[in-house]
Tab-separated table of C-alpha atoms in Angstrom:
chain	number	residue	atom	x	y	z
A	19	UNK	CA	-63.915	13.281	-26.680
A	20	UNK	CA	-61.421	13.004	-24.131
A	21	UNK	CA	-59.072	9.770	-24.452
A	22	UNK	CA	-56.196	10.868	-21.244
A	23	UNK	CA	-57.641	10.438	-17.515
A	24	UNK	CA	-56.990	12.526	-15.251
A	25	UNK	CA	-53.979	10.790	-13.661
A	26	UNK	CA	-52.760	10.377	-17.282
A	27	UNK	CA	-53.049	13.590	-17.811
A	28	UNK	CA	-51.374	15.078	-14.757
A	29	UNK	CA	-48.466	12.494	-15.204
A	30	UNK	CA	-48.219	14.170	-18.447
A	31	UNK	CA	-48.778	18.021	-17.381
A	32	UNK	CA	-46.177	17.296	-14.373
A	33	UNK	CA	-43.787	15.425	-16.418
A	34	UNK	CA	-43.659	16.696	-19.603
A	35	UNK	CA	-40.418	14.276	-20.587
A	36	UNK	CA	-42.271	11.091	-19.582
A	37	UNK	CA	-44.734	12.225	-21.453
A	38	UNK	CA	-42.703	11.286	-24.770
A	39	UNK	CA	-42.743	7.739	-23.515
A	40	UNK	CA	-46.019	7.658	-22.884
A	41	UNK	CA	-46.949	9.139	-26.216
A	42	UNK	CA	-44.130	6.487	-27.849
A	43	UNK	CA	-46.149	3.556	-26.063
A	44	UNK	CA	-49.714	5.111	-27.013
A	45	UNK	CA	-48.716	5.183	-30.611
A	46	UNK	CA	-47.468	1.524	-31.118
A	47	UNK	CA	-50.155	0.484	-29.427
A	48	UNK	CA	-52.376	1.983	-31.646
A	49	UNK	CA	-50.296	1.250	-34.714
A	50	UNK	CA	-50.722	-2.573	-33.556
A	51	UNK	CA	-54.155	-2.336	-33.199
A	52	UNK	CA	-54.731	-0.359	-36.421
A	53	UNK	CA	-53.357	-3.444	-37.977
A	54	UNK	CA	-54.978	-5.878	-36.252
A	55	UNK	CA	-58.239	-3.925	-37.897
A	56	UNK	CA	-59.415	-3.171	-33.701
A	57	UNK	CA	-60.359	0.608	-34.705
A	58	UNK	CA	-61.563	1.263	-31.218
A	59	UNK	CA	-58.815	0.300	-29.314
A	60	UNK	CA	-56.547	2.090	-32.004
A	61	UNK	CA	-58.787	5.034	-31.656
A	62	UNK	CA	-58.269	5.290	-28.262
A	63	UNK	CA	-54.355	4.730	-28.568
A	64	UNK	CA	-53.893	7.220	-31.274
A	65	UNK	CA	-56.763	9.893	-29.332
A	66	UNK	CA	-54.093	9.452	-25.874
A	67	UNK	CA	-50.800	9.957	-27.922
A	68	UNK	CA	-52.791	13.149	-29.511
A	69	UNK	CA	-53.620	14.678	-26.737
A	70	UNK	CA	-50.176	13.841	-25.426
A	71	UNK	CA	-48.760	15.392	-27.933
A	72	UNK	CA	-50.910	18.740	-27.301
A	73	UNK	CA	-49.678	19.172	-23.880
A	74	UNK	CA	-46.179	18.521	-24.540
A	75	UNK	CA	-45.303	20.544	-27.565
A	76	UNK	CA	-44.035	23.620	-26.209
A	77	UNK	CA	-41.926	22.278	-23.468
A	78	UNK	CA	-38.419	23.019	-24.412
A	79	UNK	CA	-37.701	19.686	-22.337
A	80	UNK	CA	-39.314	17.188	-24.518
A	81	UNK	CA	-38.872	16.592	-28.229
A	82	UNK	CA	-42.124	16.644	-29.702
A	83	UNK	CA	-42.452	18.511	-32.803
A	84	UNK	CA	-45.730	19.272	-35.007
A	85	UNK	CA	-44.724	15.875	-36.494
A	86	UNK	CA	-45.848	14.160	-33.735
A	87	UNK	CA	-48.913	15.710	-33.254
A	88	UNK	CA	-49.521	15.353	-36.863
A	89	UNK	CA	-49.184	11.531	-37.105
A	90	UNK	CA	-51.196	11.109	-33.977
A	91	UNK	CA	-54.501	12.870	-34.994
A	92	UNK	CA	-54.008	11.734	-38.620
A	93	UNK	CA	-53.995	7.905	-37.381
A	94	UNK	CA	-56.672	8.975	-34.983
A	95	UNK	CA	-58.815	10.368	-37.768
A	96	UNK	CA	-58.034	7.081	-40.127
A	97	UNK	CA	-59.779	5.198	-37.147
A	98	UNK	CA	-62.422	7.273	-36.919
A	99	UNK	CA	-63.306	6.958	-40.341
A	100	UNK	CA	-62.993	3.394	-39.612
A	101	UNK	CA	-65.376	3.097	-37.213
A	102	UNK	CA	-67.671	5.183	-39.728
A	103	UNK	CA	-67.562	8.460	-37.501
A	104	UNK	CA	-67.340	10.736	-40.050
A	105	UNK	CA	-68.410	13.939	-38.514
A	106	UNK	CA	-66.084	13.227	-35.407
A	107	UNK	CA	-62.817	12.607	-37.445
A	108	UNK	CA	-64.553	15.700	-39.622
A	109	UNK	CA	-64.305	17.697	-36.288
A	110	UNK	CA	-60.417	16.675	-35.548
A	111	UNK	CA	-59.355	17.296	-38.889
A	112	UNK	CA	-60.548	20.952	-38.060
A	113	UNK	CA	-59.219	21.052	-34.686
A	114	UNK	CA	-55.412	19.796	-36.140
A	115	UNK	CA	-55.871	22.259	-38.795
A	116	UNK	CA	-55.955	25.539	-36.260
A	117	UNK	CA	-53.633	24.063	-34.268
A	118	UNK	CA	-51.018	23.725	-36.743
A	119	UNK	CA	-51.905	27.377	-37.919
A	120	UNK	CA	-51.232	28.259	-34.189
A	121	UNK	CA	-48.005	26.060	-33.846
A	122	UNK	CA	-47.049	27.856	-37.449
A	123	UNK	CA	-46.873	31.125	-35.871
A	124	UNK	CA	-45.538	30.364	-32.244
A	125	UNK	CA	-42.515	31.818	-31.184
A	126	UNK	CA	-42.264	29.181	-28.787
A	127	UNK	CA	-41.442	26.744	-31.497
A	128	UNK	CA	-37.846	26.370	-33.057
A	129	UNK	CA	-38.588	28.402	-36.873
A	130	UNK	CA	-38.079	24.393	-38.415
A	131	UNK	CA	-41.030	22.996	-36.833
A	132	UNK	CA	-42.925	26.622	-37.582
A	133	UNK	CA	-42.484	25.350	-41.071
A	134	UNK	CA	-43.151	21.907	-40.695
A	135	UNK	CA	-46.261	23.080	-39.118
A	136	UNK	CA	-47.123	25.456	-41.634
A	137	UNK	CA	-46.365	22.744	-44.142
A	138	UNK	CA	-48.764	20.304	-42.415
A	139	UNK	CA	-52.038	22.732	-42.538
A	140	UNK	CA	-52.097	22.202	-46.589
A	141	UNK	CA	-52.076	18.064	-46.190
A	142	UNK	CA	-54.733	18.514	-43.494
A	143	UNK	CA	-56.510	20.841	-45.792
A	144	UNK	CA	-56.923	18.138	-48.200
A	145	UNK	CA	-58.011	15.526	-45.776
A	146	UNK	CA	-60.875	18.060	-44.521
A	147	UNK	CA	-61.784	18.786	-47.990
A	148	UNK	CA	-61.880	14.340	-48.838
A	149	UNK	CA	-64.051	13.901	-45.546
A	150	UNK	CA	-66.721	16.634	-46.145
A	151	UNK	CA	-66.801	15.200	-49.576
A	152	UNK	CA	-67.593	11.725	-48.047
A	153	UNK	CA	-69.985	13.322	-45.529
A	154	UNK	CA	-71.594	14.808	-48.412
A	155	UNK	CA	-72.212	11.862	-50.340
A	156	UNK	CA	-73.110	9.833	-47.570
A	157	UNK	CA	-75.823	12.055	-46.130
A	158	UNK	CA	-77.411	11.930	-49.770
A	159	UNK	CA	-77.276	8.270	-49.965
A	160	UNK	CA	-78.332	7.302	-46.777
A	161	UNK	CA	-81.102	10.540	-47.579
A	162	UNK	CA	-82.807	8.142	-50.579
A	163	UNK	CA	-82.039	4.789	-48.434
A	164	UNK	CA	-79.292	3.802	-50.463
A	165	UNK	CA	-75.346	4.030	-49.369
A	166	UNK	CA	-72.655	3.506	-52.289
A	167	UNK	CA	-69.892	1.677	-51.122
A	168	UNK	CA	-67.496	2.990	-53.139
A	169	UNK	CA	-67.693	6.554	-51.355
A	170	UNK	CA	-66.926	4.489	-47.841
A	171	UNK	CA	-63.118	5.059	-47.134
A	172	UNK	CA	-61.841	1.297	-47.246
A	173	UNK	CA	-62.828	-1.509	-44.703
A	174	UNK	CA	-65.841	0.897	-43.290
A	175	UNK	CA	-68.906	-1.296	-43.354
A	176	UNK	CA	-72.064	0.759	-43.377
């Protein structure tokens, strides 16, 4: 899934300092559609300021941090999950994960945000581990024709 165009994206790539602006706009966005219960729209908000985040990190010029990062794919995996795409939050989840293991260990990164980033794999080790759960219990249930509500994160309708 990409979420940045192309002009997006080399605005970012080109600019790497507006690209904190455009991640700060992304995300409120996204946080305002989140709350407006428009998963979509959030999705897309929250996939933009992720992949923002991605190709901004290790510019010295910008501030972005794994915190950043973090909070973007998190809220973009919350929408997924929303929307009832499981298997692509699922995917993300694992995609943050090795990233953060990456970011952990880059010497390009000041040694706090190595931390925070090593830090961060744990929490999104838990997430993975709720999902697949979910996944789980949703394959069976939808396997003998019957889906138990109670395993749907909140506010997904199946």
């Amino acid at each position: 899934m990409a979420f940045l165009c192309n002009k997006h994206l080399g605005i970012v790539k080109s600019n790497p300092c507006l690209g904190m602006k455009l991640w700060s706009g992304a995300f409120a966005n996204g946080e305002r559609s989140y709350q407006h219960s428009r998963w979509k729209p959030a999705s897309a908000f929250f996939g933009a300021a992720y992949e923002i985040s991605l190709e901004c990190m290790y510019h010295k010029s910008t501030q972005f941090d794994p915190l950043h990062f973090s909070a973007a794919g998190q809220c973009l995996v919350n929408s997924l999950c929303q929307l009832g795409e499981l298997p692509t939050a699922y995917d993300y989840l694992k995609e943050m994960k090795s990233k953060l293991r990456v970011m952990s260990s880059s010497i390009q990164l000041h040694p706090d945000n190595q931390r925070i980033a090593a830090k961060l794999v744990g929490h999104i080790q838990c997430q993975l581990t709720h999902v697949a759960q979910v996944k789980s219990r949703l394959s069976v249930s939808e396997e003998s024709g019957l889906v138990n509500e109670e395993y749907l994160p909140a506010g997904i309708n199946h």
